[in-house]
mmCIF file of C-alpha atoms in Angstrom:
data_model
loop_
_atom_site.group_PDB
_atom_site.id
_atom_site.type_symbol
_atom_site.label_atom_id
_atom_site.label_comp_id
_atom_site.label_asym_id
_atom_site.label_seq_id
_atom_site.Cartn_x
_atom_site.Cartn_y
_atom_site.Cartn_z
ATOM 1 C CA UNK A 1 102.431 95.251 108.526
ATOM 2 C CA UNK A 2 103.283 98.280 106.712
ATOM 3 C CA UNK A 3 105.952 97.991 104.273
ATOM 4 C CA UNK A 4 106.914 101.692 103.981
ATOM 5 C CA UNK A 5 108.951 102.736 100.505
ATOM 6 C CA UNK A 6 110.987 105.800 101.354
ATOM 7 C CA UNK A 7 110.843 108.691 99.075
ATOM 8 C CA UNK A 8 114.397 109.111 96.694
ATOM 9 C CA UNK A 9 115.831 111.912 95.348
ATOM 10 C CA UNK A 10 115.861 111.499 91.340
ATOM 11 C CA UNK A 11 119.604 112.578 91.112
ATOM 12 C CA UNK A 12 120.034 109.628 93.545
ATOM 13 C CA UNK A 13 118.299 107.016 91.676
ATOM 14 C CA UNK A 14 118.858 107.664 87.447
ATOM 15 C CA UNK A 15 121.728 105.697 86.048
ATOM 16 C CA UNK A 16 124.246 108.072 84.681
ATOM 17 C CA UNK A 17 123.797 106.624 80.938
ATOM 18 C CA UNK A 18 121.318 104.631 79.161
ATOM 19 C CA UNK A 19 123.891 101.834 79.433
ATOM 20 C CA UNK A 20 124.436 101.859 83.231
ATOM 21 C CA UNK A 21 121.552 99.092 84.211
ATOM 22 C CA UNK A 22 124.065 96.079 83.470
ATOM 23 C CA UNK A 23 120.983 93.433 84.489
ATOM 24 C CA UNK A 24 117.902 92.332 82.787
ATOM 25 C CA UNK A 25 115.448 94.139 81.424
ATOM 26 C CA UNK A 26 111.649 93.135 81.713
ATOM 27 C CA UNK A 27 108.756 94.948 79.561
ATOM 28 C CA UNK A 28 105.289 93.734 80.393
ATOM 29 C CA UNK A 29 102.217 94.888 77.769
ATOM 30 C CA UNK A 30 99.002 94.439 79.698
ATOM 31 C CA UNK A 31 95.974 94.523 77.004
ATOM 32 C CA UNK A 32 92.966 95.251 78.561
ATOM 33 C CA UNK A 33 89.610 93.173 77.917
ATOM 34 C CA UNK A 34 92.287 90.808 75.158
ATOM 35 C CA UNK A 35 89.923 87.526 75.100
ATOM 36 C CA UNK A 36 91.968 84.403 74.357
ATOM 37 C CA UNK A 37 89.709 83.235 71.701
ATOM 38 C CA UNK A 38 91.006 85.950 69.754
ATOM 39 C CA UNK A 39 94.169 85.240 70.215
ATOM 40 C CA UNK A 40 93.897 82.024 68.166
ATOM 41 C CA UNK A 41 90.915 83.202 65.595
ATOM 42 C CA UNK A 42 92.235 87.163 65.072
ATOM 43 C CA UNK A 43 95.183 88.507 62.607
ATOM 44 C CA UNK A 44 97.622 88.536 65.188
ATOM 45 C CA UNK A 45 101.002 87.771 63.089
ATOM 46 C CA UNK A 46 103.290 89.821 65.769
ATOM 47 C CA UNK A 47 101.674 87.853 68.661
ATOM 48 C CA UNK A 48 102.172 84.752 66.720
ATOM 49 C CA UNK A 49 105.377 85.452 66.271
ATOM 50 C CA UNK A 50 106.019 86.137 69.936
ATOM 51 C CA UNK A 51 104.512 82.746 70.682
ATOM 52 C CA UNK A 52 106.556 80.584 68.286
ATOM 53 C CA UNK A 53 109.597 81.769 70.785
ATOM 54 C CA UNK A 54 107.611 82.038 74.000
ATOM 55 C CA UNK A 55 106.338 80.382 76.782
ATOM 56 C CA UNK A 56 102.792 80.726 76.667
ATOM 57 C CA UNK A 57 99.612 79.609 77.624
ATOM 58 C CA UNK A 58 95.821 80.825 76.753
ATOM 59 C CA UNK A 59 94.629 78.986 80.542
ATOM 60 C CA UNK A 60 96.032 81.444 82.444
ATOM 61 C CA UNK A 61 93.557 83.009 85.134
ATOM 62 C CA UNK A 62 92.589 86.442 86.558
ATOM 63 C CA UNK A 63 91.024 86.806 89.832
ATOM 64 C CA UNK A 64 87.017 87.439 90.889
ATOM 65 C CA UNK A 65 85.566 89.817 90.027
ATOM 66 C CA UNK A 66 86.652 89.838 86.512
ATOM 67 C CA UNK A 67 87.048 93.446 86.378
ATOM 68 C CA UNK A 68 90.282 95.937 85.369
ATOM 69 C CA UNK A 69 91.421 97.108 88.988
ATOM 70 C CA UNK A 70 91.084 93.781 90.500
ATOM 71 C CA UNK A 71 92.905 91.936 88.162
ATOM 72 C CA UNK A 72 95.653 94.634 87.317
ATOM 73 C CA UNK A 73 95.933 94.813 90.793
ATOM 74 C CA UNK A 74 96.865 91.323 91.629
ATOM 75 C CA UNK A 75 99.148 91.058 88.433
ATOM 76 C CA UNK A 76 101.647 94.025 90.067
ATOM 77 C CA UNK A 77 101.165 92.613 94.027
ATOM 78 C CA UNK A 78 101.581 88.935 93.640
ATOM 79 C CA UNK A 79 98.165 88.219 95.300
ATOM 80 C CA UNK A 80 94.556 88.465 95.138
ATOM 81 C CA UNK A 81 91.457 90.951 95.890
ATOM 82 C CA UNK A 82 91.591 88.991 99.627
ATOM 83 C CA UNK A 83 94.966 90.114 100.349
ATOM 84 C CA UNK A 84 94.902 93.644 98.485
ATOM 85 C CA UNK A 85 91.668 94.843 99.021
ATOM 86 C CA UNK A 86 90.717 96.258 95.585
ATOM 87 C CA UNK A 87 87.212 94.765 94.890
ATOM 88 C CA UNK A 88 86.015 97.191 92.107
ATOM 89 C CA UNK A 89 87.246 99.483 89.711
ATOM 90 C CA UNK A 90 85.650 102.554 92.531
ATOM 91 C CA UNK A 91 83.306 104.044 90.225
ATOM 92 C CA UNK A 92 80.359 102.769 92.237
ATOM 93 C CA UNK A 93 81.456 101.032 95.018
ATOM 94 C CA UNK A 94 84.690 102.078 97.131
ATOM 95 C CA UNK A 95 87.885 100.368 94.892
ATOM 96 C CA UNK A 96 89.197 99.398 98.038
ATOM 97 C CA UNK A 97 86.861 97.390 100.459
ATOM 98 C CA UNK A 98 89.037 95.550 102.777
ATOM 99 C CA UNK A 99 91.923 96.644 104.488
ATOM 100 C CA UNK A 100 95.118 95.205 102.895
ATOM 101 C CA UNK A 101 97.476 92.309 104.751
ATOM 102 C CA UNK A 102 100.249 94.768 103.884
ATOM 103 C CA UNK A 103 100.741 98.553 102.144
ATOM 104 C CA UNK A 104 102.981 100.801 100.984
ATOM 105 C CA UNK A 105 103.919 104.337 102.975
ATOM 106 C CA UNK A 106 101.222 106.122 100.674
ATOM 107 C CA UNK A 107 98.793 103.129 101.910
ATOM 108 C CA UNK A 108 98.739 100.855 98.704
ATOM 109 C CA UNK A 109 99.811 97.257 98.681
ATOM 110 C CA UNK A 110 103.351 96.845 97.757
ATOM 111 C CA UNK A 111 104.052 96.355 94.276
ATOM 112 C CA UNK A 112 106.347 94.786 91.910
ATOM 113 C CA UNK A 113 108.031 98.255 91.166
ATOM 114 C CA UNK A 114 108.001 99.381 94.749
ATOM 115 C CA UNK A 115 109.951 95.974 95.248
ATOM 116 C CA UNK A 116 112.360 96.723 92.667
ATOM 117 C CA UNK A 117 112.776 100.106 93.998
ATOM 118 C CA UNK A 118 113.733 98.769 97.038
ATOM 119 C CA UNK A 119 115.988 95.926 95.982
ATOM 120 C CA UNK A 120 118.234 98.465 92.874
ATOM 121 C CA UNK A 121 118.042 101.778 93.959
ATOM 122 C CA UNK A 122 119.544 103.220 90.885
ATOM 123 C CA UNK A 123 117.065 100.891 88.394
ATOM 124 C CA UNK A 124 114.757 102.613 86.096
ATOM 125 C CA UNK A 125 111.163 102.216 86.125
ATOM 126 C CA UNK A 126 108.449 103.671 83.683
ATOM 127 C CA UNK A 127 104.863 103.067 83.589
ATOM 128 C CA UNK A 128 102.917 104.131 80.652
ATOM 129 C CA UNK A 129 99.252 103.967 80.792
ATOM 130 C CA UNK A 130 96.439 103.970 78.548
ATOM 131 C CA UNK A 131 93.649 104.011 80.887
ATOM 132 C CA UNK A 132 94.725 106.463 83.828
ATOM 133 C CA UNK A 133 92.549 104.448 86.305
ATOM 134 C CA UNK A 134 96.184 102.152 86.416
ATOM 135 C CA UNK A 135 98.360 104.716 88.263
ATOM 136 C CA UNK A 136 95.837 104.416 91.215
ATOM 137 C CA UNK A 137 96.960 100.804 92.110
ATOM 138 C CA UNK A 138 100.863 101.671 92.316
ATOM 139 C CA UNK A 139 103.413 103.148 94.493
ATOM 140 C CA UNK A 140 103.003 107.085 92.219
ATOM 141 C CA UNK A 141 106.462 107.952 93.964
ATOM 142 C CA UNK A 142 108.578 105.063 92.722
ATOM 143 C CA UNK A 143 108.271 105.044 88.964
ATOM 144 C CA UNK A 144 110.704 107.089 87.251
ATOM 145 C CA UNK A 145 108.281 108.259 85.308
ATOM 146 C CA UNK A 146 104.629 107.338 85.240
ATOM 147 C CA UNK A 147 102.523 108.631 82.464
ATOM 148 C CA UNK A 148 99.085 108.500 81.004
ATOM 149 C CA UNK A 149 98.768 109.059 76.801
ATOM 150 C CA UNK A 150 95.006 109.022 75.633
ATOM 151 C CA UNK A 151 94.931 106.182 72.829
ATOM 152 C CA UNK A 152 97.114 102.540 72.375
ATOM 153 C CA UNK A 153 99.039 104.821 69.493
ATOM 154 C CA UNK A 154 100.058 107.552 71.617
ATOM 155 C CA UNK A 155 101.310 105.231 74.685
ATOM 156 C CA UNK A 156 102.878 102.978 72.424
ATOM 157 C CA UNK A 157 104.603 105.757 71.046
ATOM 158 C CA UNK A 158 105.480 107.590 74.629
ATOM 159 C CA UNK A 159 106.850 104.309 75.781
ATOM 160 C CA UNK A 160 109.329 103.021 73.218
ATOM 161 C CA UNK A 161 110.458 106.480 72.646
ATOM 162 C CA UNK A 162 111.567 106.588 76.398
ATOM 163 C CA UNK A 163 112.889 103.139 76.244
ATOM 164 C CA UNK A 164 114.954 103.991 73.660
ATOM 165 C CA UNK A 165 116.522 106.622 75.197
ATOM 166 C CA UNK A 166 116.649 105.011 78.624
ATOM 167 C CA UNK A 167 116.834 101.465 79.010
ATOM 168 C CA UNK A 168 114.609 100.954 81.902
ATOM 169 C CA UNK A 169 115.442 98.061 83.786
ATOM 170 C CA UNK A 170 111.045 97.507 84.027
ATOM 171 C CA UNK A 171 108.996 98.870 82.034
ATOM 172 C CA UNK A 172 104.885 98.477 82.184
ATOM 173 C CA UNK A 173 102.733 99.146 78.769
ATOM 174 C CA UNK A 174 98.711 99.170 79.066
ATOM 175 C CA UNK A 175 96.888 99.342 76.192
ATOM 176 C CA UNK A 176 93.019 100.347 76.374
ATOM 177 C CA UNK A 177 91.978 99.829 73.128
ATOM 178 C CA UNK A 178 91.039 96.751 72.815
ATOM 179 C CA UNK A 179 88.316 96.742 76.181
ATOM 180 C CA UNK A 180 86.717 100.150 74.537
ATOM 181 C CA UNK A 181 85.988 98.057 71.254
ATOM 182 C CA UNK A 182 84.195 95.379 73.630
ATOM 183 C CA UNK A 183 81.971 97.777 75.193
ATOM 184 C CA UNK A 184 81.415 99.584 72.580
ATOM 185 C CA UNK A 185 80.667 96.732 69.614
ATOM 186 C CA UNK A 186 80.982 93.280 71.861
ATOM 187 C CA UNK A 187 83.202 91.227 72.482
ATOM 188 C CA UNK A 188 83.747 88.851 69.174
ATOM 189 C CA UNK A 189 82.293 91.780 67.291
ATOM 190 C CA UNK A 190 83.768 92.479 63.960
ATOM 191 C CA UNK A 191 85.293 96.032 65.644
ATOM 192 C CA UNK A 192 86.641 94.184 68.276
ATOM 193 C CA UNK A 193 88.473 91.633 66.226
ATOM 194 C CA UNK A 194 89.946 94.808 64.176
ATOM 195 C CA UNK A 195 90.628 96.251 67.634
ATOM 196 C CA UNK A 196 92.673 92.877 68.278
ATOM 197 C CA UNK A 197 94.302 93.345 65.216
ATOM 198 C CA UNK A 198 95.288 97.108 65.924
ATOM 199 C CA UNK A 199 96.472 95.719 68.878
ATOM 200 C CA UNK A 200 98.711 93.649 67.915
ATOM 201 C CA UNK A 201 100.493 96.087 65.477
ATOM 202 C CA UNK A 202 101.402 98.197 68.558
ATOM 203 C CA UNK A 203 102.846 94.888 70.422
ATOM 204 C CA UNK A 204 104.470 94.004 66.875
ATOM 205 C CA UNK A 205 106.666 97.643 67.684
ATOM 206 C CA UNK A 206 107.852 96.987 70.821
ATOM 207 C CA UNK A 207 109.047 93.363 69.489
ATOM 208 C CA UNK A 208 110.356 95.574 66.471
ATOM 209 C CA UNK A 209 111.991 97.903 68.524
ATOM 210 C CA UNK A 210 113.855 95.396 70.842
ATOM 211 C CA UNK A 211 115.053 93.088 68.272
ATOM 212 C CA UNK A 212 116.687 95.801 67.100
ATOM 213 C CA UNK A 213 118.427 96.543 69.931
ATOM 214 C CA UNK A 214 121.959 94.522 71.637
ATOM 215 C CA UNK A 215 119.561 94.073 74.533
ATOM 216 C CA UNK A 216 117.932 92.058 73.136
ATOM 217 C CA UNK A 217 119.589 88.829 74.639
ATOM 218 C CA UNK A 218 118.628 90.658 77.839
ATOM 219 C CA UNK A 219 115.142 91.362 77.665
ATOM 220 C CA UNK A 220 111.946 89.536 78.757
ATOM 221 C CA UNK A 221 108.697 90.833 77.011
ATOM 222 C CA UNK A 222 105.871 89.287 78.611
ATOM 223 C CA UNK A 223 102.185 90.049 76.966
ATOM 224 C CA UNK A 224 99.417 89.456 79.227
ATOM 225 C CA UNK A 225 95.609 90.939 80.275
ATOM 226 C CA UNK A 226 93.445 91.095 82.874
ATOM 227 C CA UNK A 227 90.045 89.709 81.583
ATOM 228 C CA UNK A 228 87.786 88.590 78.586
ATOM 229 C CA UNK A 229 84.655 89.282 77.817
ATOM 230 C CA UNK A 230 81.153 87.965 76.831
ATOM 231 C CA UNK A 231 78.075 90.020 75.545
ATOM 232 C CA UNK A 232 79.277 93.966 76.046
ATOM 233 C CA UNK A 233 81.105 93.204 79.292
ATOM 234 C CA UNK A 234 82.362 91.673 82.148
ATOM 235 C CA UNK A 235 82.667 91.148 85.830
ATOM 236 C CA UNK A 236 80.943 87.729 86.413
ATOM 237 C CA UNK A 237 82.028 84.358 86.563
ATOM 238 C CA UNK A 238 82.616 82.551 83.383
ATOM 239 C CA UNK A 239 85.807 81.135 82.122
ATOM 240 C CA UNK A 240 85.203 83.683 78.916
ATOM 241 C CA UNK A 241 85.579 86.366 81.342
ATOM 242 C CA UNK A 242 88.691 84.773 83.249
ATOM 243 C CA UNK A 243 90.801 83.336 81.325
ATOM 244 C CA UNK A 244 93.646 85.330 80.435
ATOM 245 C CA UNK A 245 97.118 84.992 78.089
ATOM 246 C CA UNK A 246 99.960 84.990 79.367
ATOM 247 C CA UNK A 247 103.074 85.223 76.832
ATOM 248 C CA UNK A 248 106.381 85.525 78.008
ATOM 249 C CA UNK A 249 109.537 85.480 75.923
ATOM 250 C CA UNK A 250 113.427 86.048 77.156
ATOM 251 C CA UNK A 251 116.578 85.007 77.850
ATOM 252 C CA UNK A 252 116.630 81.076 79.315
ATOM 253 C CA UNK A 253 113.057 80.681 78.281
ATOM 254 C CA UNK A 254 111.884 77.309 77.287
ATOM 255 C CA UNK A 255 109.236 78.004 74.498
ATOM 256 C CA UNK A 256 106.235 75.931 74.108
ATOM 257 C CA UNK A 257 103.176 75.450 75.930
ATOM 258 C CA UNK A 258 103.040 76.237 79.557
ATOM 259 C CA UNK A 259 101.972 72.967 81.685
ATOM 260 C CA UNK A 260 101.511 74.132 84.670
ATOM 261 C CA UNK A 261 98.681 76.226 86.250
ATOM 262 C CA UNK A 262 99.427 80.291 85.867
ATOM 263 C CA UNK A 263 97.637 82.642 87.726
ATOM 264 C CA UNK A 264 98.180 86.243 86.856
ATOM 265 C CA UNK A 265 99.079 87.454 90.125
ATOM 266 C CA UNK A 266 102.405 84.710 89.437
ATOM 267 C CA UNK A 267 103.056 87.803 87.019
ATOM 268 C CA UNK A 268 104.728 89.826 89.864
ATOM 269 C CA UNK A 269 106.525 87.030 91.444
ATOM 270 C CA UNK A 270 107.969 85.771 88.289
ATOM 271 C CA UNK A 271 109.265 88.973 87.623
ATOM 272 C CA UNK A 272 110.603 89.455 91.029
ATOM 273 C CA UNK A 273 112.538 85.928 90.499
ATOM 274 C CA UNK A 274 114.108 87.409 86.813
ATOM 275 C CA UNK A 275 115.562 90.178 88.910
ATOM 276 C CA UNK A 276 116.289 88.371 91.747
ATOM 277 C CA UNK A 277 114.443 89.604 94.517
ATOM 278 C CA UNK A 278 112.664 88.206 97.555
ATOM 279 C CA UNK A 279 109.210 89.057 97.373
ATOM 280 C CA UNK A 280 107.033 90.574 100.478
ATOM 281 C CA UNK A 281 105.798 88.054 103.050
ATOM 282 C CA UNK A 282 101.934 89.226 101.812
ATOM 283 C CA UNK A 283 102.433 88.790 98.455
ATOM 284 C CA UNK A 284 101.133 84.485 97.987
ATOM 285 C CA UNK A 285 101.873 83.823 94.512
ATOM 286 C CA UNK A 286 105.240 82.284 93.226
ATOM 287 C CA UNK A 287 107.257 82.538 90.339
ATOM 288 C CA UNK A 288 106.412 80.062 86.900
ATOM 289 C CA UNK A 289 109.948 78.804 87.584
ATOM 290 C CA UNK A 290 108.455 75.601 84.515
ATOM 291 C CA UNK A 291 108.963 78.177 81.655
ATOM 292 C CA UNK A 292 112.436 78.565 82.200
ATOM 293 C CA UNK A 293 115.039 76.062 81.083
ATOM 294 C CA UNK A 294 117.077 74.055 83.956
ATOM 295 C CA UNK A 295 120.446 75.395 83.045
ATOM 296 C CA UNK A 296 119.139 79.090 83.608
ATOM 297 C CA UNK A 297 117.249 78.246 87.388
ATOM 298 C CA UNK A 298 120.663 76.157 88.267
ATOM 299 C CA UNK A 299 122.043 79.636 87.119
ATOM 300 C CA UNK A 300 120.029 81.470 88.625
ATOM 301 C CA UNK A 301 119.924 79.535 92.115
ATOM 302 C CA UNK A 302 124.232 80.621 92.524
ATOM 303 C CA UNK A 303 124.046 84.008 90.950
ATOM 304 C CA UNK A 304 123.940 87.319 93.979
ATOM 305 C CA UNK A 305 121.016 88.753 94.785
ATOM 306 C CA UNK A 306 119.816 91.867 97.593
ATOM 307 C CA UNK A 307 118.807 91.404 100.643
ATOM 308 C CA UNK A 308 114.764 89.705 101.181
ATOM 309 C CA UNK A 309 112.611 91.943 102.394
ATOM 310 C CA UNK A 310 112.285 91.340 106.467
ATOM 311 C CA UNK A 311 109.074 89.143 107.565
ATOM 312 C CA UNK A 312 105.882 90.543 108.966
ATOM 313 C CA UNK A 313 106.645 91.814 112.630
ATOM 314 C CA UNK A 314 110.346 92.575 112.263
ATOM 315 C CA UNK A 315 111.837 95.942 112.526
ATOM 316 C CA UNK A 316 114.870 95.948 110.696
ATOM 317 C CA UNK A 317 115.599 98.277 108.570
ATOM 318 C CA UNK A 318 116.801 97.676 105.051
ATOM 319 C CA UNK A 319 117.576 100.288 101.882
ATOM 320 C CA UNK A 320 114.907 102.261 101.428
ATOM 321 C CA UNK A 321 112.080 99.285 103.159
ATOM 322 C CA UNK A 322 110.915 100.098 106.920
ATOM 323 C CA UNK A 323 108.800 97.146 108.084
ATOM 324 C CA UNK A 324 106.567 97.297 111.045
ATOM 325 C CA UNK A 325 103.293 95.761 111.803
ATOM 326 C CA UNK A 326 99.914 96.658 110.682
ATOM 327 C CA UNK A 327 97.255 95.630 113.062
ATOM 328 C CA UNK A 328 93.958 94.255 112.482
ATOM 329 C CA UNK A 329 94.132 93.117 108.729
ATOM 330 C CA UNK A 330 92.185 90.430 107.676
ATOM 331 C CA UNK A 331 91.979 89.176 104.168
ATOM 332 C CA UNK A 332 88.131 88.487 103.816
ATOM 333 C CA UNK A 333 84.498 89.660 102.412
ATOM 334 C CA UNK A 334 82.698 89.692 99.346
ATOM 335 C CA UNK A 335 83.197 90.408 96.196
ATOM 336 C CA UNK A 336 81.306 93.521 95.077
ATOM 337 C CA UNK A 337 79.841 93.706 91.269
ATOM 338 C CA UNK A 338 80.802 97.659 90.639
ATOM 339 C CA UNK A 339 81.190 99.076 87.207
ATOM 340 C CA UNK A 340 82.677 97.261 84.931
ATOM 341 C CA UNK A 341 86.335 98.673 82.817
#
């Protein structure tokens, strides 16, 4: 099927005031290459900090091949490479190999933003990206503003200044620091532990910044990344290279160790379920609905929500979402090696 986001005017879809997005507010920071070893062994005090009122686990798991575009990929679609098609980070090989179960009207797989786009019209949405290769597996026309700053400290910067002044309702940090120092030094290296560290004082602003804030009550941050590392790389298949965090703190939050199994592209769907939408038929994860506490899912389960998106093969129309079917997909092949991000 093709799920088809139609193109908004930006008079048509910015809230009048930074106060006029009355629902929750959802800031993810993906750190690229951020091993979980170092998690526990690094100077991390901010990250620490998040934990001790988080849900969290260090066991959460990309996808294969453990590379940036695969794994970013399925964190913002709510599935993997086989349903998405991006098998490398296209630097070698072509990033998309397979032809996608479902895409967008610009031909990319239908994202969490696209989703919540489609579901509040008038929400805000800002991407701000360290590594520019990110804005190639999103919907370019449905961010309010999608931008790419060269360094963590510039993005960082960029993206809490805008936050500031506009309350997005979702906002999406990456950080490219931290993968650069593994490359460059290895991971486990002393430069990559500092690059941890450095790290962690940008993730220890945005904490700063919405504690701060009467949103606070309001606001899920959730700190995540899309692969480890051994050696000077990645892209194989160890569980140094998988294994991801996964950090979420915000309203109705249980904190303490997540339990159950987490799988990053869960990321998408969980965030779908904090803002109440019905995902896409193609997307196959499903929310971490264990890291909340009952009373907010019993919430949750009688509070309004949009419409769900229609199923594959309907034609109804909803706001902004045309649905029709896209023949021939198949969600199969191999997994190319490519060069490695």
């Amino acid at each position: 099927m093709v799920l088809s986001v139609l193109a908004l005017s930006r008079l048509s879809i910015v809230p009048a005031s930074v106060d006029a997005w009355q629902g929750q507010h959802v800031i993810i920071i993906g750190v690229d290459g951020l091993s979980v070893d170092t998690v526990s062994t690094a100077p991390v005090p901010r990250l620490r900090g998040l934990i001790l009122r988080s849900t969290w686990t260090l066991e959460a798991r990309g996808v294969m091949p453990t590379l940036s575009s695969p794994n970013w990929a399925s964190a913002i679609n709510g599935a993997a490479p086989e349903q998405h098609g991006t098998t490398s980070n296209g630097w070698l090989l072509h990033k998309v190999e397979l032809q996608s179960t479902c895409r967008a009207e610009d031909g990319k797989f239908p994202t969490i933003f696209g989703l919540l786009r489609s579901g509040y019209p008038a929400s805000r949405i800002a991407v701000f990206q360290d590594w520019p290769g990110f804005s190639d597996l999103l919907e370019n026309q449905v961010p309010d503003i999608l931008r790419h700053e060269p360094g963590a400290a510039r993005t960082t910067e960029a993206a809490i200044r805008y936050w500031k002044e506009n309350r997005p309702a979702l906002m999406f940090i990456h950080l490219d620091n931290v993968v650069h120092a593994g490359h460059s030094h290895g991971w486990y290296s002393k430069v990559y532990f500092k690059a941890v560290e450095v790290a962690d004082g940008y993730i220890g602003q945005v904490i700063e910044m919405i504690d701060g804030l009467p949103v606070r009550d309001s606001t899920f941050i959730l700190v995540t990344s899309d692969h480890g590392g051994t050696s000077y790389g990645h892209g194989k298949n160890s569980l140094a290279e998988i294994l991801i965090p996964w950090i979420l703190a915000g309203p109705g939050v249980a904190p303490g160790l997540i339990i159950a199994p987490v799988n990053t592209f869960y990321t998408a769907l969980t965030v779908a379920w904090i803002f109440h939408l019905g995902p896409p038929q193609c997307w196959i994860g499903r929310p971490v609905l264990a890291v909340f506490r009952q009373s907010s899912t019993l919430a949750h389960a009688g509070a309004s929500r949009p419409a769900a998106p229609p199923e594959c093969g309907q034609d109804r129309q909803l706001p902004s979402v045309v649905v029709t079917r896209l023949p021939g997909t198949k969600g199969a092949g191999g997994v190319p090696a490519g060069q490695i991000h």
